[in-house]
């Protein structure tokens, strides 16, 4: 059973998806005005691993990540460089996607851009105004924080103790604070200023506020409520708090069931950030480091803890990862060069350990994605394998056992997004049958849930005309002793 630390409840909770076997997940994407630094990359890599793990555990994950391509910082950069905001955003969106590919981060299923989703945002703002949760002042629209009594629940703040944002001055010299009914209110729509990108709206030309973007895009692509919302811990307040307020005020329902926040990457115990100037660009670090090594370094720390980055740690990560890679190579060598000789190995305990390693890895990862623990399990196994195999010629009778050990190391590392030994990308279909088996195990003699997962998956596969997957599921069911028969009333399952 997967447990997730939920920021909203400040405790680890059993994870239960809204729909059996499916997960809707939204992770805030970058504001594209510069290349991303390795702090940003840490957050994206953490969520890449969480997503890979959930997929491997048999969930069909719909992963949505936005691109914030209209924002004060983009406009400022464009003005400084004599370019349009769209040009700046396009350049850095491309660079971001390129960087993510280089870092081995899987593409999201849906990557909406704010500038292409303006109608959904306007619609949401209109709903908020209608519901008495937002109001217009000369082309600006503000969310009325006090209209949402639960404001503060995500970040655990008390509304009466909050300070309003910094005093901003508009072009006409009037303070924004003077225009708002309450200093805590925040903009969901901003009236156009000269030279800024703008869109027509019921309140005149303008552009969306940052927070409304994510509320509108997550709702559009995942529907409300959805399962998991994520981002870096620096987004909890105000960004995510405001998303919750807008979304829940508009729909009258829960926004997201689980909130996951990643800890900050630091240099000399200080948060890496563009504004502090202590940042290392991901692309620069990847010029001198393999992406797997950077990922390995990051996964040695739990995703919620702060992580201090240094060149020493990078060198340690290189050494650690090489140990696992060398073991995989040793196994390959041993398998290829096996001889017809008596076995020098303890294959029975090795087979047992192979199975246990996989199970213990799952236990660690099920516990709020404890990648550090999971890597520790892999290390334990690798040490044992090295002790047994390194520098030895093995018997051909040992080969099946070594193949299995090899497959497990390669598989577990690939779940973390670290490919070696001819690993294939972890994919959802391959994991459906193991998930169903596990569900069948959980429910004892009643594998109803397992059957449901399998049938849902097969139906989806057939809808998408993915016959290969549909057959795979059917065969997997057969393995479980479940025979599927298609009747005019739909599929019927009987126990063999
Ligand atoms: P931004 O483009 O600033 O909105 O940041 C994109 C993502 O990177 C957000 O999820 C931030 O929380 C995250 N982020 C920013 N700085 C750091 C850092 N030093 N460590 C980890 N994540 C960060
Ligand atoms: Zn967001």
XYZ file of C-alpha atoms and ligand atoms in Angstrom:
520
model
C 0.000 0.000 0.000
C 1.485 3.315 -1.083
C 1.712 6.038 1.548
C 2.166 9.689 0.667
C 2.998 12.627 2.897
C 0.186 15.068 2.186
C 1.108 18.719 2.756
C -2.538 19.524 3.315
C -2.959 17.180 6.297
C 0.697 17.291 7.369
C 0.882 13.512 7.670
C 1.538 10.371 5.717
C -1.661 8.935 4.317
C -2.591 5.739 2.554
C -2.895 6.520 -1.105
C -6.222 5.772 -2.727
C -6.816 6.952 -6.262
C -10.194 8.360 -7.196
C -10.575 5.887 -10.015
C -9.321 2.368 -9.682
C -5.981 1.953 -11.445
C -5.835 5.569 -12.661
C -4.157 8.701 -11.368
C -4.520 12.318 -12.419
C -1.421 14.308 -11.509
C -0.592 17.986 -12.002
C 2.861 19.435 -11.391
C 3.514 23.153 -11.806
C 5.901 23.799 -14.658
C 8.493 26.521 -15.165
C 8.159 30.195 -15.939
C 10.074 30.377 -19.196
C 12.314 33.443 -19.038
C 15.674 31.757 -18.501
C 17.372 28.360 -18.555
C 16.423 26.195 -15.602
C 18.874 25.610 -12.767
C 19.550 22.328 -10.978
C 17.210 23.384 -8.156
C 14.308 23.482 -10.593
C 15.602 20.235 -12.063
C 15.525 18.561 -8.649
C 11.801 19.186 -8.359
C 11.125 17.943 -11.891
C 13.296 14.852 -11.399
C 11.572 14.055 -8.089
C 8.182 14.110 -9.760
C 9.520 12.133 -12.708
C 10.509 9.375 -10.284
C 7.187 9.530 -8.448
C 5.373 9.249 -11.732
C 7.578 6.385 -12.992
C 7.055 4.529 -9.752
C 3.279 4.926 -9.830
C 3.237 3.721 -13.427
C 5.395 0.759 -12.551
C 2.986 -0.053 -9.733
C 0.319 -0.399 -12.401
C -1.449 2.945 -12.420
C -2.330 4.684 -15.619
C -1.048 8.153 -14.757
C -2.213 11.224 -16.633
C 0.583 13.689 -15.973
C -0.089 17.344 -16.717
C 2.568 20.032 -16.485
C 1.978 23.599 -17.557
C 4.313 26.122 -19.096
C 3.947 29.633 -17.680
C 4.647 31.624 -20.819
C 3.160 34.966 -19.811
C 4.530 36.637 -16.701
C 6.145 39.845 -15.434
C 9.621 38.319 -15.624
C 9.195 37.258 -19.247
C 7.907 40.715 -20.177
C 10.800 42.391 -18.357
C 13.346 40.224 -20.145
C 11.696 40.876 -23.520
C 11.788 44.644 -22.931
C 15.433 44.516 -21.906
C 16.343 42.586 -25.038
C 14.079 44.428 -27.460
C 12.132 41.278 -28.267
C 8.523 40.252 -27.828
C 7.466 38.292 -24.772
C 6.320 35.503 -27.103
C 9.807 35.230 -28.597
C 11.433 35.006 -25.185
C 8.893 32.425 -23.995
C 9.295 30.314 -27.119
C 13.057 30.229 -26.841
C 13.051 29.130 -23.204
C 10.182 26.687 -23.598
C 12.227 24.872 -26.231
C 15.309 25.037 -24.018
C 13.341 23.669 -21.053
C 12.024 20.688 -23.016
C 15.486 20.055 -24.387
C 16.971 20.183 -20.859
C 14.325 17.799 -19.542
C 15.103 15.314 -22.316
C 18.791 15.532 -21.545
C 18.062 14.910 -17.861
C 16.014 11.813 -18.727
C 12.724 13.306 -17.517
C 9.744 11.839 -19.329
C 7.474 14.207 -21.251
C 4.169 14.934 -19.543
C 1.065 13.509 -21.202
C -0.257 17.041 -21.554
C 1.844 20.200 -21.523
C -0.535 23.159 -21.758
C 0.806 26.648 -22.312
C -0.842 29.468 -20.401
C -1.143 31.677 -23.494
C -3.104 28.964 -25.292
C -5.555 28.458 -22.431
C -6.814 32.003 -21.875
C -10.511 31.156 -22.550
C -10.479 28.531 -19.756
C -9.006 31.144 -17.392
C -11.540 33.811 -18.343
C -14.321 31.305 -17.786
C -13.029 30.523 -14.297
C -12.675 34.212 -13.411
C -16.243 34.806 -14.564
C -17.448 31.990 -12.336
C -15.587 33.467 -9.389
C -17.141 36.888 -9.955
C -20.604 35.349 -10.275
C -20.120 33.422 -7.058
C -19.047 36.541 -5.157
C -15.435 35.344 -4.824
C -13.845 37.942 -7.108
C -14.470 41.553 -8.089
C -13.360 43.907 -10.827
C -11.648 47.270 -10.373
C -10.989 49.158 -13.624
C -9.985 46.145 -15.659
C -8.210 44.272 -12.859
C -9.967 41.376 -11.167
C -9.089 40.343 -7.616
C -9.877 37.225 -5.684
C -11.547 38.042 -2.403
C -9.587 36.001 0.106
C -12.112 36.479 2.878
C -14.848 34.992 0.685
C -13.144 31.618 1.121
C -13.216 30.830 4.848
C -10.769 27.950 4.494
C -8.024 30.189 3.088
C -4.717 29.161 4.663
C -5.566 25.483 5.111
C -2.892 24.149 2.746
C 0.003 26.113 4.200
C -1.387 26.016 7.732
C -1.561 29.805 8.055
C -4.108 31.828 9.888
C -5.738 34.422 7.689
C -5.770 37.008 10.482
C -2.028 36.742 10.941
C -1.148 37.125 7.298
C 0.534 40.138 5.889
C -0.439 41.425 2.504
C 1.989 41.304 -0.396
C 4.483 44.031 -1.159
C 3.067 47.340 -2.104
C 3.162 47.562 -5.870
C 2.721 50.716 -7.877
C 0.790 50.789 -11.105
C 1.874 52.798 -14.118
C -0.465 55.605 -13.028
C 1.265 55.791 -9.651
C -1.736 54.480 -7.756
C -0.933 51.780 -5.233
C -2.462 48.410 -6.036
C -3.227 48.012 -2.355
C -5.515 51.048 -2.528
C -7.630 49.393 -5.192
C -8.200 46.125 -3.397
C -10.998 45.658 -0.895
C -8.615 43.762 1.360
C -4.824 43.852 1.270
C -4.756 40.033 1.167
C -6.732 39.866 -2.091
C -4.716 38.838 -5.126
C -5.049 39.445 -8.856
C -6.670 36.771 -11.014
C -6.784 39.068 -14.048
C -4.543 42.066 -14.732
C -5.558 44.994 -16.953
C -3.175 45.498 -19.884
C -0.357 47.968 -19.496
C 1.172 49.558 -22.592
C 3.565 47.260 -24.429
C 2.410 44.107 -22.640
C 0.862 41.032 -24.249
C -2.891 41.096 -23.695
C -6.096 39.293 -24.553
C -9.700 40.469 -24.873
C -11.832 39.740 -21.852
C -15.148 40.860 -20.352
C -13.035 43.357 -18.308
C -11.177 44.787 -21.273
C -7.758 43.857 -22.542
C -5.553 42.125 -20.028
C -3.707 38.982 -18.992
C -4.197 36.271 -16.374
C -2.620 36.220 -12.932
C -0.177 33.374 -12.323
C -2.287 31.379 -9.867
C -5.400 31.270 -12.034
C -3.435 29.538 -14.792
C -2.900 26.363 -12.836
C -6.432 26.326 -11.451
C -7.865 26.596 -14.959
C -5.505 24.161 -16.680
C -5.662 21.425 -14.053
C -9.451 21.600 -14.059
C -9.626 21.510 -17.845
C -7.337 18.515 -18.302
C -7.952 16.455 -15.186
C -11.393 17.491 -13.934
C -12.041 18.158 -10.241
C -11.164 16.737 -7.889
C -7.992 15.038 -9.110
C -5.507 12.850 -7.279
C -2.106 14.512 -6.900
C -0.881 18.087 -7.149
C 2.818 18.759 -6.851
C 5.551 21.353 -6.978
C 8.505 22.657 -5.000
C 7.956 23.539 -1.335
C 8.438 27.226 -2.173
C 5.139 27.102 -4.046
C 2.987 26.098 -1.059
C 2.348 29.728 -0.242
C 1.029 31.743 -1.902
C 0.815 29.907 -5.246
C -0.804 26.655 -4.182
C -2.810 28.212 -1.380
C -4.296 30.554 -3.977
C -4.913 27.732 -6.419
C -6.876 25.877 -3.733
C -8.902 28.985 -2.902
C -9.788 29.757 -6.524
C -10.547 26.190 -7.536
C -12.535 25.209 -4.477
C -14.423 28.490 -4.321
C -15.504 28.014 -7.937
C -16.423 24.342 -7.860
C -17.535 23.906 -4.275
C -15.583 20.660 -4.208
C -12.114 19.443 -3.239
C -9.390 20.560 -5.648
C -6.682 17.892 -5.230
C -6.635 14.959 -2.803
C -2.877 14.747 -2.188
C -0.411 17.619 -2.175
C 3.222 16.640 -2.655
C 6.004 19.192 -2.199
C 9.676 18.710 -2.901
C 12.428 20.131 -0.684
C 14.819 22.764 -1.928
C 18.191 22.151 -3.485
C 20.721 24.318 -1.689
C 24.266 25.514 -2.046
C 26.083 26.130 1.239
C 22.758 25.674 3.038
C 21.116 28.442 1.026
C 18.278 27.859 -1.438
C 19.472 27.865 -5.039
C 17.572 30.612 -6.815
C 17.858 32.963 -9.711
C 17.320 35.975 -7.496
C 20.184 35.068 -5.126
C 22.464 34.450 -8.103
C 23.852 31.220 -6.566
C 22.533 28.994 -9.309
C 24.067 26.408 -11.603
C 22.253 25.891 -14.867
C 21.186 22.314 -15.522
C 22.638 22.437 -19.023
C 26.040 23.526 -17.697
C 26.140 20.779 -15.089
C 25.152 18.219 -17.727
C 28.080 19.346 -19.860
C 30.421 17.864 -17.267
C 28.269 15.207 -15.585
C 26.251 12.268 -16.838
C 22.525 12.836 -16.246
C 22.278 9.513 -14.406
C 24.885 10.689 -11.911
C 23.024 13.916 -11.159
C 19.809 11.941 -10.714
C 21.568 9.403 -8.512
C 22.881 12.202 -6.314
C 19.406 13.651 -5.960
C 17.738 10.332 -5.184
C 20.118 9.641 -2.324
C 18.180 12.280 -0.373
C 14.459 11.951 0.331
C 12.508 14.214 -2.008
C 11.063 16.259 0.872
C 14.386 16.992 2.581
C 16.666 19.857 1.656
C 19.571 18.722 -0.480
C 22.974 20.366 -0.379
C 24.656 20.262 -3.744
C 28.422 20.228 -4.085
C 31.062 18.908 -6.451
C 32.193 16.452 -3.770
C 28.736 14.953 -3.605
C 28.698 14.724 -7.375
C 31.963 12.778 -7.293
C 30.571 10.472 -4.591
C 27.473 9.891 -6.693
C 29.632 8.992 -9.687
C 31.475 6.421 -7.558
C 28.254 4.997 -6.101
C 26.490 4.659 -9.399
C 29.557 3.139 -11.035
C 29.500 0.408 -8.413
C 26.017 -0.632 -9.491
C 26.873 -0.309 -13.178
C 29.991 -2.427 -12.731
C 27.998 -5.121 -10.989
C 25.611 -5.224 -13.923
C 28.599 -5.557 -16.265
C 30.140 -8.261 -14.066
C 26.904 -10.218 -14.236
C 26.812 -9.867 -18.020
C 30.394 -11.061 -18.265
C 29.708 -14.024 -15.982
C 26.618 -15.031 -17.961
C 28.438 -14.788 -21.295
C 31.470 -16.720 -20.097
C 29.739 -19.446 -18.107
C 31.380 -22.874 -18.390
C 30.261 -26.446 -18.005
C 31.744 -26.709 -14.515
C 30.355 -27.325 -11.026
C 28.618 -24.242 -9.674
C 30.830 -22.046 -7.474
C 27.760 -20.077 -6.291
C 25.146 -20.284 -3.576
C 22.301 -19.992 -6.068
C 19.419 -20.786 -3.719
C 20.114 -17.953 -1.266
C 20.833 -15.704 -4.243
C 17.453 -16.444 -5.808
C 15.837 -15.705 -2.466
C 17.719 -12.462 -2.107
C 16.764 -11.423 -5.630
C 13.108 -11.784 -4.769
C 13.518 -10.082 -1.412
C 15.386 -7.170 -2.981
C 12.484 -6.435 -5.285
C 9.993 -6.675 -2.412
C 12.063 -4.503 -0.095
C 12.518 -1.923 -2.832
C 8.734 -1.752 -3.135
C 8.332 -1.415 0.640
C 10.798 1.511 0.667
C 9.232 3.269 -2.297
C 5.700 2.657 -1.026
C 6.733 4.606 2.057
C 6.387 8.090 0.603
C 8.782 7.370 -2.272
C 11.806 6.734 -0.090
C 14.372 6.643 -2.890
C 17.286 6.810 -0.451
C 16.032 3.658 1.261
C 15.347 1.996 -2.078
C 18.896 2.704 -3.276
C 20.204 1.287 -0.005
C 18.358 -1.973 -0.758
C 19.850 -2.104 -4.254
C 23.309 -1.459 -2.794
C 22.942 -4.310 -0.324
C 22.096 -6.659 -3.161
C 24.859 -5.352 -5.382
C 27.442 -5.918 -2.641
C 26.300 -9.503 -2.257
C 26.387 -10.059 -6.029
C 29.877 -8.628 -6.267
C 31.074 -10.823 -3.432
C 29.712 -13.891 -5.202
C 30.389 -13.186 -8.851
C 33.179 -10.653 -9.380
C 36.196 -12.214 -11.012
C 34.661 -15.702 -11.009
C 33.824 -18.079 -13.825
C 30.374 -19.471 -13.156
C 28.603 -22.639 -14.227
C 26.039 -22.688 -17.031
C 23.602 -23.951 -14.400
C 24.001 -20.589 -12.601
C 22.944 -18.595 -15.636
C 19.167 -18.482 -14.994
C 19.763 -17.273 -11.440
C 22.228 -14.594 -12.580
C 19.948 -13.495 -15.366
C 17.210 -12.940 -12.833
C 19.502 -10.968 -10.540
C 20.622 -8.857 -13.511
C 17.025 -8.254 -14.574
C 16.009 -7.113 -11.105
C 18.873 -4.628 -10.688
C 18.222 -3.218 -14.164
C 14.479 -3.061 -13.585
C 14.680 -1.353 -10.187
C 17.163 1.244 -11.402
C 15.004 1.945 -14.442
C 12.025 2.604 -12.166
C 14.137 5.427 -10.745
C 14.871 6.608 -14.278
C 18.449 5.328 -14.336
C 18.981 3.155 -17.390
C 21.689 0.509 -17.586
C 22.212 -3.001 -18.929
C 19.865 -2.577 -21.879
C 16.993 -1.302 -19.710
C 13.713 -0.424 -21.346
C 11.658 2.596 -20.271
C 9.234 1.569 -17.552
C 5.840 1.455 -19.079
C 2.393 1.263 -17.651
C 1.062 -1.739 -19.565
C 3.795 -4.067 -18.382
C 2.954 -3.282 -14.812
C -0.750 -3.953 -14.932
C -0.490 -7.663 -14.344
C 1.846 -7.377 -11.324
C -0.510 -4.765 -9.852
C -3.500 -7.010 -10.341
C -1.654 -9.898 -8.751
C -0.874 -7.759 -5.787
C -4.434 -6.530 -5.481
C -5.600 -10.109 -5.666
C -3.159 -10.834 -2.836
C -4.422 -7.939 -0.729
C -8.024 -8.948 -1.086
C -7.303 -12.561 -0.275
C -9.758 -14.940 -1.851
C -11.653 -12.151 -3.555
C -9.698 -10.765 -6.495
C -12.558 -8.516 -7.592
C -10.489 -5.338 -7.549
C -7.763 -7.006 -9.560
C -10.233 -8.104 -12.175
C -11.659 -4.608 -12.382
C -8.233 -3.094 -12.940
C -7.476 -5.579 -15.664
C -10.794 -5.199 -17.401
C -10.569 -1.400 -17.311
C -7.086 -1.561 -18.773
C -8.097 -3.989 -21.505
C -11.135 -1.909 -22.425
C -8.980 1.193 -22.688
C -6.438 -0.652 -24.819
C -9.156 -1.844 -27.189
C -10.614 1.638 -27.422
C -7.180 2.884 -28.444
C -6.858 -0.074 -30.850
C -3.778 -1.171 -28.945
C -4.299 -4.876 -29.652
C -0.901 -5.836 -28.364
C -1.677 -4.451 -24.917
C -5.198 -5.889 -24.952
C -3.723 -9.342 -25.634
C -1.091 -8.874 -22.991
C -3.754 -8.155 -20.406
C -5.793 -11.149 -21.522
C -2.727 -13.369 -21.222
C -1.919 -11.845 -17.859
C -5.410 -12.660 -16.656
C -4.964 -16.200 -17.815
C -1.841 -16.353 -15.672
C -4.042 -15.425 -12.730
C -6.435 -18.212 -13.663
C -9.040 -15.836 -15.049
C -10.541 -16.569 -18.422
C -12.086 -13.711 -20.298
C -14.853 -14.183 -22.800
C -16.296 -11.397 -24.914
C -20.081 -11.533 -25.059
C -22.566 -9.109 -26.618
C -23.236 -7.883 -23.055
C -19.552 -7.151 -22.530
C -16.617 -9.176 -21.244
C -17.362 -12.048 -18.871
C -14.733 -13.396 -16.544
C -14.692 -16.907 -15.206
C -12.238 -18.687 -12.948
C -10.378 -21.506 -14.623
P 9.790 28.553 -11.237
O 10.117 28.544 -12.697
O 10.567 29.523 -10.434
O 8.293 28.641 -10.995
O 10.238 27.125 -10.648
C 9.905 25.908 -11.237
C 9.909 24.820 -10.194
O 11.198 24.700 -9.585
C 8.928 25.034 -9.040
O 8.272 23.814 -8.752
C 9.804 25.451 -7.891
O 9.243 25.061 -6.665
C 11.055 24.672 -8.173
N 12.273 25.238 -7.548
C 12.745 26.512 -7.615
N 13.897 26.633 -6.925
C 14.180 25.413 -6.410
C 15.242 24.873 -5.598
N 16.264 25.609 -5.194
N 15.176 23.557 -5.262
C 14.154 22.769 -5.674
N 13.138 23.221 -6.432
C 13.135 24.517 -6.802
Zn 1.002 26.160 -10.506
